[in-house]
Short mmCIF file of N, CA and C in Angstrom, two decimals:
data_model
loop_
_atom_site.label_atom_id
_atom_site.label_comp_id
_atom_site.label_asym_id
_atom_site.label_seq_id
_atom_site.Cartn_x
_atom_site.Cartn_y
_atom_site.Cartn_z
N MET I 1 278.38 -107.17 383.48
CA MET I 1 278.61 -105.73 383.42
C MET I 1 277.50 -104.98 382.36
N LYS I 2 277.30 -105.55 381.12
CA LYS I 2 276.01 -104.93 380.15
C LYS I 2 274.79 -105.30 380.83
N LEU I 3 274.40 -106.08 381.87
CA LEU I 3 272.95 -106.15 382.26
C LEU I 3 272.54 -105.19 382.99
N PRO I 4 273.40 -104.73 384.16
CA PRO I 4 273.19 -103.43 384.62
C PRO I 4 272.79 -102.59 384.01
N LEU I 5 273.71 -102.33 383.31
CA LEU I 5 273.56 -100.86 382.26
C LEU I 5 271.98 -101.17 381.46
N VAL I 6 271.84 -102.09 381.11
CA VAL I 6 270.47 -102.42 380.35
C VAL I 6 269.48 -101.66 381.06
N PHE I 7 269.30 -102.41 382.37
CA PHE I 7 268.35 -102.05 383.35
C PHE I 7 268.39 -100.43 383.43
N MET I 8 269.44 -99.78 383.63
CA MET I 8 269.56 -98.42 384.05
C MET I 8 269.11 -97.54 382.90
N PHE I 9 269.50 -98.09 381.98
CA PHE I 9 268.42 -97.32 380.60
C PHE I 9 267.16 -97.45 380.56
N ALA I 10 266.87 -98.57 380.81
CA ALA I 10 265.34 -98.85 380.40
C ALA I 10 264.72 -98.29 381.65
N LEU I 11 265.06 -97.86 383.04
CA LEU I 11 264.26 -97.21 384.09
C LEU I 11 264.53 -95.72 383.61
N LEU I 12 265.71 -95.09 382.91
CA LEU I 12 265.94 -93.63 382.69
C LEU I 12 264.56 -92.87 382.43
N PRO I 13 263.66 -93.40 381.64
CA PRO I 13 262.66 -92.47 381.24
C PRO I 13 261.74 -92.33 382.50
N CYS I 14 261.75 -93.00 383.55
CA CYS I 14 260.86 -93.36 384.53
C CYS I 14 261.16 -91.97 385.72
N TRP I 15 262.49 -91.72 385.58
CA TRP I 15 262.96 -90.40 386.09
C TRP I 15 262.56 -89.15 385.58
N ALA I 16 262.26 -89.48 384.45
CA ALA I 16 261.95 -87.88 383.83
C ALA I 16 260.83 -87.51 384.51
N HIS I 17 261.25 -85.69 384.41
CA HIS I 17 260.48 -85.13 385.34
C HIS I 17 259.90 -83.84 384.38
N ALA I 18 258.82 -83.25 385.39
CA ALA I 18 258.02 -82.21 384.10
C ALA I 18 259.25 -80.63 384.28
N GLU I 19 259.20 -79.92 383.21
CA GLU I 19 259.69 -78.84 383.31
C GLU I 19 258.95 -77.52 383.37
N GLN I 20 259.46 -76.90 384.31
CA GLN I 20 258.70 -75.66 384.94
C GLN I 20 258.80 -74.74 383.69
N LEU I 21 257.65 -74.19 383.42
CA LEU I 21 257.46 -72.97 382.52
C LEU I 21 256.80 -71.99 382.91
N TYR I 22 256.68 -70.63 382.35
CA TYR I 22 256.05 -69.44 382.63
C TYR I 22 255.15 -68.96 381.52
N ARG I 23 254.24 -69.00 381.89
CA ARG I 23 253.18 -68.37 380.66
C ARG I 23 253.42 -66.87 380.77
N CYS I 24 253.56 -66.41 379.45
CA CYS I 24 253.93 -64.55 379.26
C CYS I 24 253.47 -64.48 378.22
N GLY I 25 251.87 -63.91 378.22
CA GLY I 25 250.76 -63.84 377.05
C GLY I 25 250.30 -65.19 376.53
N ASN I 26 250.60 -65.18 375.15
CA ASN I 26 250.45 -66.45 374.48
C ASN I 26 251.79 -67.19 374.53
N THR I 27 252.49 -66.93 374.96
CA THR I 27 253.69 -68.10 374.79
C THR I 27 254.19 -68.31 376.05
N TYR I 28 255.26 -69.53 376.03
CA TYR I 28 255.75 -70.00 377.32
C TYR I 28 257.25 -69.86 377.34
N SER I 29 257.70 -69.54 378.51
CA SER I 29 259.37 -69.35 378.73
C SER I 29 259.77 -69.94 379.97
N GLN I 30 261.27 -70.08 379.75
CA GLN I 30 261.70 -71.11 381.11
C GLN I 30 262.08 -69.95 381.98
N THR I 31 262.00 -68.44 381.82
CA THR I 31 262.36 -67.74 382.70
C THR I 31 260.95 -66.77 382.93
N PRO I 32 260.79 -66.28 383.89
CA PRO I 32 259.54 -65.35 384.23
C PRO I 32 259.51 -64.05 383.61
N CYS I 33 258.69 -63.91 383.02
CA CYS I 33 258.63 -62.66 381.76
C CYS I 33 258.31 -61.22 382.75
N ALA I 34 257.56 -61.59 383.78
CA ALA I 34 256.89 -60.64 384.73
C ALA I 34 256.96 -60.94 386.31
N ALA I 35 257.01 -60.19 387.49
CA ALA I 35 256.84 -60.13 388.58
C ALA I 35 255.44 -61.33 389.04
N ASP I 36 254.67 -61.00 388.06
CA ASP I 36 253.26 -61.85 388.35
C ASP I 36 253.18 -63.04 387.29
N ALA I 37 254.27 -63.55 386.58
CA ALA I 37 253.96 -64.54 385.89
C ALA I 37 253.80 -66.07 386.50
N THR I 38 253.21 -66.64 386.21
CA THR I 38 252.65 -68.00 386.73
C THR I 38 253.25 -69.08 386.22
N ALA I 39 253.79 -70.14 387.34
CA ALA I 39 254.20 -71.18 386.79
C ALA I 39 253.25 -72.33 386.45
N LYS I 40 253.81 -72.95 385.20
CA LYS I 40 253.04 -73.84 384.73
C LYS I 40 253.75 -75.38 384.53
N LYS I 41 253.50 -76.46 384.95
CA LYS I 41 254.37 -77.73 384.76
C LYS I 41 253.64 -78.56 383.67
N LEU I 42 254.33 -78.89 382.52
CA LEU I 42 254.30 -79.36 381.69
C LEU I 42 254.94 -80.64 381.66
N PRO I 43 254.41 -81.91 381.14
CA PRO I 43 255.40 -83.24 381.24
C PRO I 43 256.12 -83.18 379.98
N SER I 44 257.29 -83.83 380.35
CA SER I 44 258.27 -83.89 379.19
C SER I 44 257.79 -84.49 377.85
N SER I 45 256.87 -85.30 378.14
CA SER I 45 255.97 -85.79 376.78
C SER I 45 255.17 -85.28 376.07
N ALA I 46 254.88 -83.91 376.48
CA ALA I 46 253.81 -83.16 376.05
C ALA I 46 254.23 -82.61 374.42
N ALA I 47 253.24 -82.90 373.54
CA ALA I 47 253.51 -82.53 372.28
C ALA I 47 253.01 -81.13 371.57
N PRO I 48 253.66 -80.95 370.95
CA PRO I 48 252.99 -79.80 370.35
C PRO I 48 251.77 -79.72 369.61
N ASP I 49 250.88 -78.40 369.35
CA ASP I 49 249.33 -78.97 368.88
C ASP I 49 249.86 -78.80 367.23
N ALA I 50 249.32 -79.40 366.52
CA ALA I 50 249.37 -79.79 364.81
C ALA I 50 249.36 -77.92 364.48
N ALA I 51 250.21 -78.07 363.34
CA ALA I 51 250.22 -76.73 362.68
C ALA I 51 249.22 -76.54 361.88
N ALA I 52 248.44 -75.41 361.63
CA ALA I 52 247.53 -75.20 360.68
C ALA I 52 247.92 -75.31 359.14
N GLY I 53 247.03 -75.26 358.43
CA GLY I 53 247.32 -75.22 356.85
C GLY I 53 247.41 -76.57 355.94
N LEU I 54 247.64 -76.47 354.63
CA LEU I 54 247.30 -77.86 353.87
C LEU I 54 248.81 -78.72 354.46
N GLN I 55 247.88 -80.33 354.14
CA GLN I 55 249.09 -81.23 354.38
C GLN I 55 248.77 -82.06 353.32
N GLY I 56 249.68 -83.27 352.93
CA GLY I 56 249.24 -84.62 352.26
C GLY I 56 248.99 -84.26 350.66
N GLU I 57 247.85 -84.84 350.48
CA GLU I 57 247.20 -84.70 349.26
C GLU I 57 246.94 -83.30 348.70
N ALA I 58 246.33 -82.47 349.74
CA ALA I 58 245.86 -81.24 349.51
C ALA I 58 246.89 -80.31 349.16
N LEU I 59 248.04 -80.32 349.88
CA LEU I 59 249.18 -79.73 349.65
C LEU I 59 249.68 -79.91 347.94
N CYS I 60 249.84 -81.22 347.81
CA CYS I 60 250.28 -81.50 346.44
C CYS I 60 249.47 -80.78 345.59
N ALA I 61 247.88 -80.64 345.96
CA ALA I 61 247.47 -80.29 344.66
C ALA I 61 246.96 -79.00 344.45
N THR I 62 247.68 -78.22 345.43
CA THR I 62 247.74 -76.81 345.56
C THR I 62 249.26 -76.30 345.04
N GLU I 63 250.03 -76.16 346.08
CA GLU I 63 251.46 -75.65 345.95
C GLU I 63 252.23 -76.76 345.04
N GLY I 64 251.90 -77.99 345.15
CA GLY I 64 252.93 -78.81 344.00
C GLY I 64 252.45 -78.55 342.71
N LEU I 65 251.15 -78.12 342.31
CA LEU I 65 250.24 -77.53 341.02
C LEU I 65 251.20 -76.71 340.50
N LEU I 66 251.81 -75.46 341.55
CA LEU I 66 252.31 -74.44 340.95
C LEU I 66 253.79 -74.63 340.84
N ARG I 67 254.40 -75.78 341.49
CA ARG I 67 255.81 -75.84 341.51
C ARG I 67 255.73 -77.11 339.74
N MET I 68 254.77 -77.18 339.44
CA MET I 68 254.76 -78.18 338.30
C MET I 68 254.79 -77.50 337.08
N GLY I 69 254.78 -75.92 337.29
CA GLY I 69 254.72 -75.13 336.19
C GLY I 69 253.20 -74.78 335.69
N VAL I 70 252.22 -74.73 336.68
CA VAL I 70 250.84 -74.59 336.14
C VAL I 70 250.47 -73.25 336.87
N PRO I 71 250.79 -72.01 336.25
CA PRO I 71 250.64 -71.08 337.00
C PRO I 71 249.29 -70.45 337.67
N ASP I 72 248.21 -70.81 336.80
CA ASP I 72 246.83 -70.34 337.21
C ASP I 72 245.93 -71.85 337.50
N PRO I 73 245.62 -71.73 338.60
CA PRO I 73 244.72 -73.17 339.38
C PRO I 73 243.93 -73.43 338.14
N GLU I 74 243.33 -72.66 337.62
CA GLU I 74 242.16 -73.37 336.19
C GLU I 74 243.25 -73.69 335.35
N GLY I 75 244.11 -73.63 335.25
CA GLY I 75 244.92 -74.11 334.10
C GLY I 75 245.36 -75.71 333.93
N ALA I 76 244.48 -76.21 334.78
CA ALA I 76 244.72 -77.85 335.07
C ALA I 76 243.41 -78.56 335.70
N ARG I 77 243.23 -79.45 335.29
CA ARG I 77 241.88 -80.32 335.79
C ARG I 77 242.62 -81.22 336.68
N ILE I 78 242.76 -81.44 338.10
CA ILE I 78 243.21 -82.34 338.97
C ILE I 78 242.06 -83.38 339.03
N ILE I 79 242.73 -84.51 338.43
CA ILE I 79 242.02 -85.88 338.46
C ILE I 79 242.00 -86.89 339.70
N GLY I 80 243.04 -86.46 340.33
CA GLY I 80 243.36 -87.40 341.61
C GLY I 80 244.90 -87.11 342.09
N VAL I 81 244.91 -87.97 343.22
CA VAL I 81 246.00 -87.35 344.30
C VAL I 81 246.30 -89.01 344.93
N THR I 82 247.53 -89.68 344.61
CA THR I 82 247.35 -90.83 345.29
C THR I 82 248.84 -91.05 345.90
N LYS I 83 248.34 -91.60 347.48
CA LYS I 83 249.42 -91.78 348.19
C LYS I 83 250.53 -92.95 347.74
N LEU I 84 251.61 -92.72 347.60
CA LEU I 84 252.47 -94.07 347.12
C LEU I 84 253.67 -94.58 347.99
N GLY I 85 253.57 -93.88 349.32
CA GLY I 85 254.45 -94.56 350.15
C GLY I 85 255.65 -93.49 350.71
N THR I 86 256.68 -93.87 350.92
CA THR I 86 257.74 -93.10 351.04
C THR I 86 258.95 -93.40 350.21
N GLU I 87 259.71 -92.62 349.94
CA GLU I 87 260.93 -92.90 349.26
C GLU I 87 262.18 -91.82 349.50
N VAL I 88 263.30 -92.32 349.31
CA VAL I 88 264.19 -91.30 349.69
C VAL I 88 264.86 -90.67 348.41
N ILE I 89 264.90 -89.21 348.69
CA ILE I 89 265.15 -88.33 347.61
C ILE I 89 266.39 -87.63 347.89
N GLN I 90 266.79 -86.80 346.83
CA GLN I 90 268.10 -85.95 347.19
C GLN I 90 267.29 -84.41 347.41
N TYR I 91 267.77 -83.86 348.70
CA TYR I 91 267.22 -82.96 348.91
C TYR I 91 268.09 -81.90 349.77
N ALA I 92 268.54 -80.80 349.15
CA ALA I 92 269.82 -80.05 349.87
C ALA I 92 270.96 -80.91 349.88
N ASP I 93 271.08 -81.45 348.75
CA ASP I 93 272.34 -82.22 348.60
C ASP I 93 272.41 -83.31 349.62
N LYS I 94 271.18 -83.71 350.24
CA LYS I 94 271.49 -84.80 351.29
C LYS I 94 270.43 -85.78 350.87
N PRO I 95 270.19 -87.02 351.46
CA PRO I 95 269.53 -88.03 350.89
C PRO I 95 268.43 -87.69 352.19
N THR I 96 267.32 -87.86 351.70
CA THR I 96 266.18 -87.40 352.92
C THR I 96 264.82 -88.41 352.43
N ALA I 97 264.25 -88.51 353.55
CA ALA I 97 263.18 -89.40 353.50
C ALA I 97 261.81 -88.52 352.93
N ALA I 98 261.29 -88.94 352.14
CA ALA I 98 259.80 -87.86 351.39
C ALA I 98 258.77 -88.70 351.33
N ARG I 99 257.75 -88.44 351.58
CA ARG I 99 256.35 -89.03 351.45
C ARG I 99 256.05 -89.11 349.79
N LYS I 100 255.76 -89.67 349.17
CA LYS I 100 255.70 -89.61 347.97
C LYS I 100 254.14 -89.96 347.09
N PHE I 101 253.62 -88.75 346.34
CA PHE I 101 252.33 -89.18 345.86
C PHE I 101 252.09 -88.79 344.42
N ALA I 102 251.49 -89.28 343.74
CA ALA I 102 251.35 -89.38 342.29
C ALA I 102 250.01 -88.32 341.96
N VAL I 103 250.26 -87.11 341.58
CA VAL I 103 249.38 -86.08 340.82
C VAL I 103 248.78 -86.29 339.79
N ARG I 104 247.68 -87.01 339.30
CA ARG I 104 247.32 -86.92 338.10
C ARG I 104 246.29 -85.78 337.58
N LEU I 105 246.62 -85.23 336.44
CA LEU I 105 246.11 -83.97 336.24
C LEU I 105 245.96 -84.00 334.61
N ASN I 106 245.05 -82.97 333.99
CA ASN I 106 244.61 -82.65 332.73
C ASN I 106 245.33 -81.15 332.41
N PRO I 107 246.46 -81.08 332.22
CA PRO I 107 246.58 -79.29 331.64
C PRO I 107 246.11 -79.04 330.50
N ARG I 108 246.10 -77.62 330.58
CA ARG I 108 245.65 -77.07 329.20
C ARG I 108 246.40 -76.96 328.32
N ASN I 109 246.46 -76.85 326.94
CA ASN I 109 247.55 -76.61 326.01
C ASN I 109 247.52 -75.50 325.79
N ALA I 110 248.45 -74.72 324.65
CA ALA I 110 248.40 -73.55 324.50
C ALA I 110 247.30 -72.86 323.75
N HIS I 111 246.15 -73.70 323.27
CA HIS I 111 245.14 -73.27 322.67
C HIS I 111 244.00 -73.08 323.53
N GLY I 112 244.33 -73.78 324.78
CA GLY I 112 243.08 -73.55 325.90
C GLY I 112 242.45 -74.75 326.26
N GLY I 113 242.62 -75.91 325.61
CA GLY I 113 241.87 -76.93 325.43
C GLY I 113 242.58 -78.21 326.30
N TYR I 114 242.21 -78.92 326.82
CA TYR I 114 242.71 -80.00 327.68
C TYR I 114 243.58 -80.57 326.66
N GLY I 115 245.01 -81.38 327.24
CA GLY I 115 245.79 -81.95 326.46
C GLY I 115 245.70 -83.27 326.66
N GLY I 116 245.54 -83.71 327.44
CA GLY I 116 245.36 -85.16 328.21
C GLY I 116 245.78 -85.57 329.55
N GLU I 117 245.67 -86.73 330.17
CA GLU I 117 246.08 -86.54 331.22
C GLU I 117 247.62 -87.18 331.59
N GLN I 118 248.17 -86.33 332.51
CA GLN I 118 249.72 -86.51 333.00
C GLN I 118 249.67 -86.92 334.21
N VAL I 119 250.84 -87.52 334.83
CA VAL I 119 251.17 -88.00 336.29
C VAL I 119 252.39 -87.22 336.48
N PHE I 120 252.52 -86.54 337.49
CA PHE I 120 253.60 -85.88 338.31
C PHE I 120 254.16 -86.74 339.69
N ASN I 121 254.81 -86.53 340.10
CA ASN I 121 255.44 -87.33 341.40
C ASN I 121 255.51 -86.01 342.20
N CYS I 122 254.65 -86.06 343.25
CA CYS I 122 255.04 -84.75 344.33
C CYS I 122 255.71 -85.42 345.67
N PHE I 123 256.70 -85.11 346.12
CA PHE I 123 257.51 -85.47 347.45
C PHE I 123 257.41 -84.54 348.46
N LEU I 124 256.93 -84.87 349.64
CA LEU I 124 256.79 -83.99 351.10
C LEU I 124 257.53 -84.69 351.63
N SER I 125 257.65 -83.38 352.78
CA SER I 125 258.63 -83.72 353.94
C SER I 125 257.68 -84.91 354.86
N GLU I 126 258.32 -85.09 355.59
CA GLU I 126 257.77 -86.54 356.85
C GLU I 126 256.66 -85.94 357.18
N ASP I 127 256.62 -84.81 357.64
CA ASP I 127 255.48 -84.36 358.22
C ASP I 127 254.17 -84.03 357.24
N GLY I 128 254.48 -83.97 355.98
CA GLY I 128 253.45 -84.11 355.42
C GLY I 128 252.94 -82.14 355.07
N ARG I 129 253.77 -81.48 355.52
CA ARG I 129 253.52 -80.15 355.30
C ARG I 129 254.15 -79.25 354.39
N ARG I 130 255.42 -79.58 353.94
CA ARG I 130 256.52 -79.19 352.69
C ARG I 130 256.40 -79.71 351.61
N VAL I 131 256.29 -79.32 350.70
CA VAL I 131 256.68 -79.85 349.30
C VAL I 131 258.01 -79.81 348.83
N LEU I 132 258.47 -80.61 348.98
CA LEU I 132 260.37 -80.73 348.41
C LEU I 132 260.59 -80.89 347.31
N ALA I 133 259.77 -81.78 346.34
CA ALA I 133 260.15 -81.71 345.21
C ALA I 133 258.86 -82.27 344.44
N VAL I 134 259.12 -81.83 342.94
CA VAL I 134 258.09 -82.14 341.98
C VAL I 134 258.58 -82.92 341.14
N GLY I 135 258.19 -84.21 340.76
CA GLY I 135 258.84 -84.72 339.57
C GLY I 135 258.32 -84.64 338.17
N ASN I 136 259.23 -84.83 337.04
CA ASN I 136 258.56 -84.45 335.73
C ASN I 136 257.55 -85.71 335.68
N PRO I 137 256.91 -85.17 334.24
CA PRO I 137 255.66 -86.02 334.20
C PRO I 137 256.05 -87.58 333.64
N ARG I 138 255.21 -88.55 334.06
CA ARG I 138 255.75 -89.96 333.41
C ARG I 138 255.02 -89.80 332.30
N PRO I 139 255.26 -90.95 331.45
CA PRO I 139 254.67 -91.39 330.31
C PRO I 139 253.28 -92.22 330.75
#
């Protein structure tokens, strides 16, 4: 009895069909937006375009730096950003998988001089486009 169900679920993606969409200016809708709307057929496997903006190491080096308490971008020299893999962190009171980066920087001290290298952990969302958390410096 289980064997026919396995075959049925294995063939289910083959029955997927394209969704009918209508182009309304620069957007798409499932309902016509005007009498002269043109129908477009998109496959169900169509993926959205990648969003513009910083991601990964560059995001940790900019927005992550602000979250580390460095208000002025000139207030620290970034030595390097290293990807460390994935780690589960607490985010919005839930365990969340996050990309982990180590940000090595040399921040300025109160006298305006550079005080020595520090390492911060920067945690990004799985798509690498949002800073979820920034850890305290490690010794």
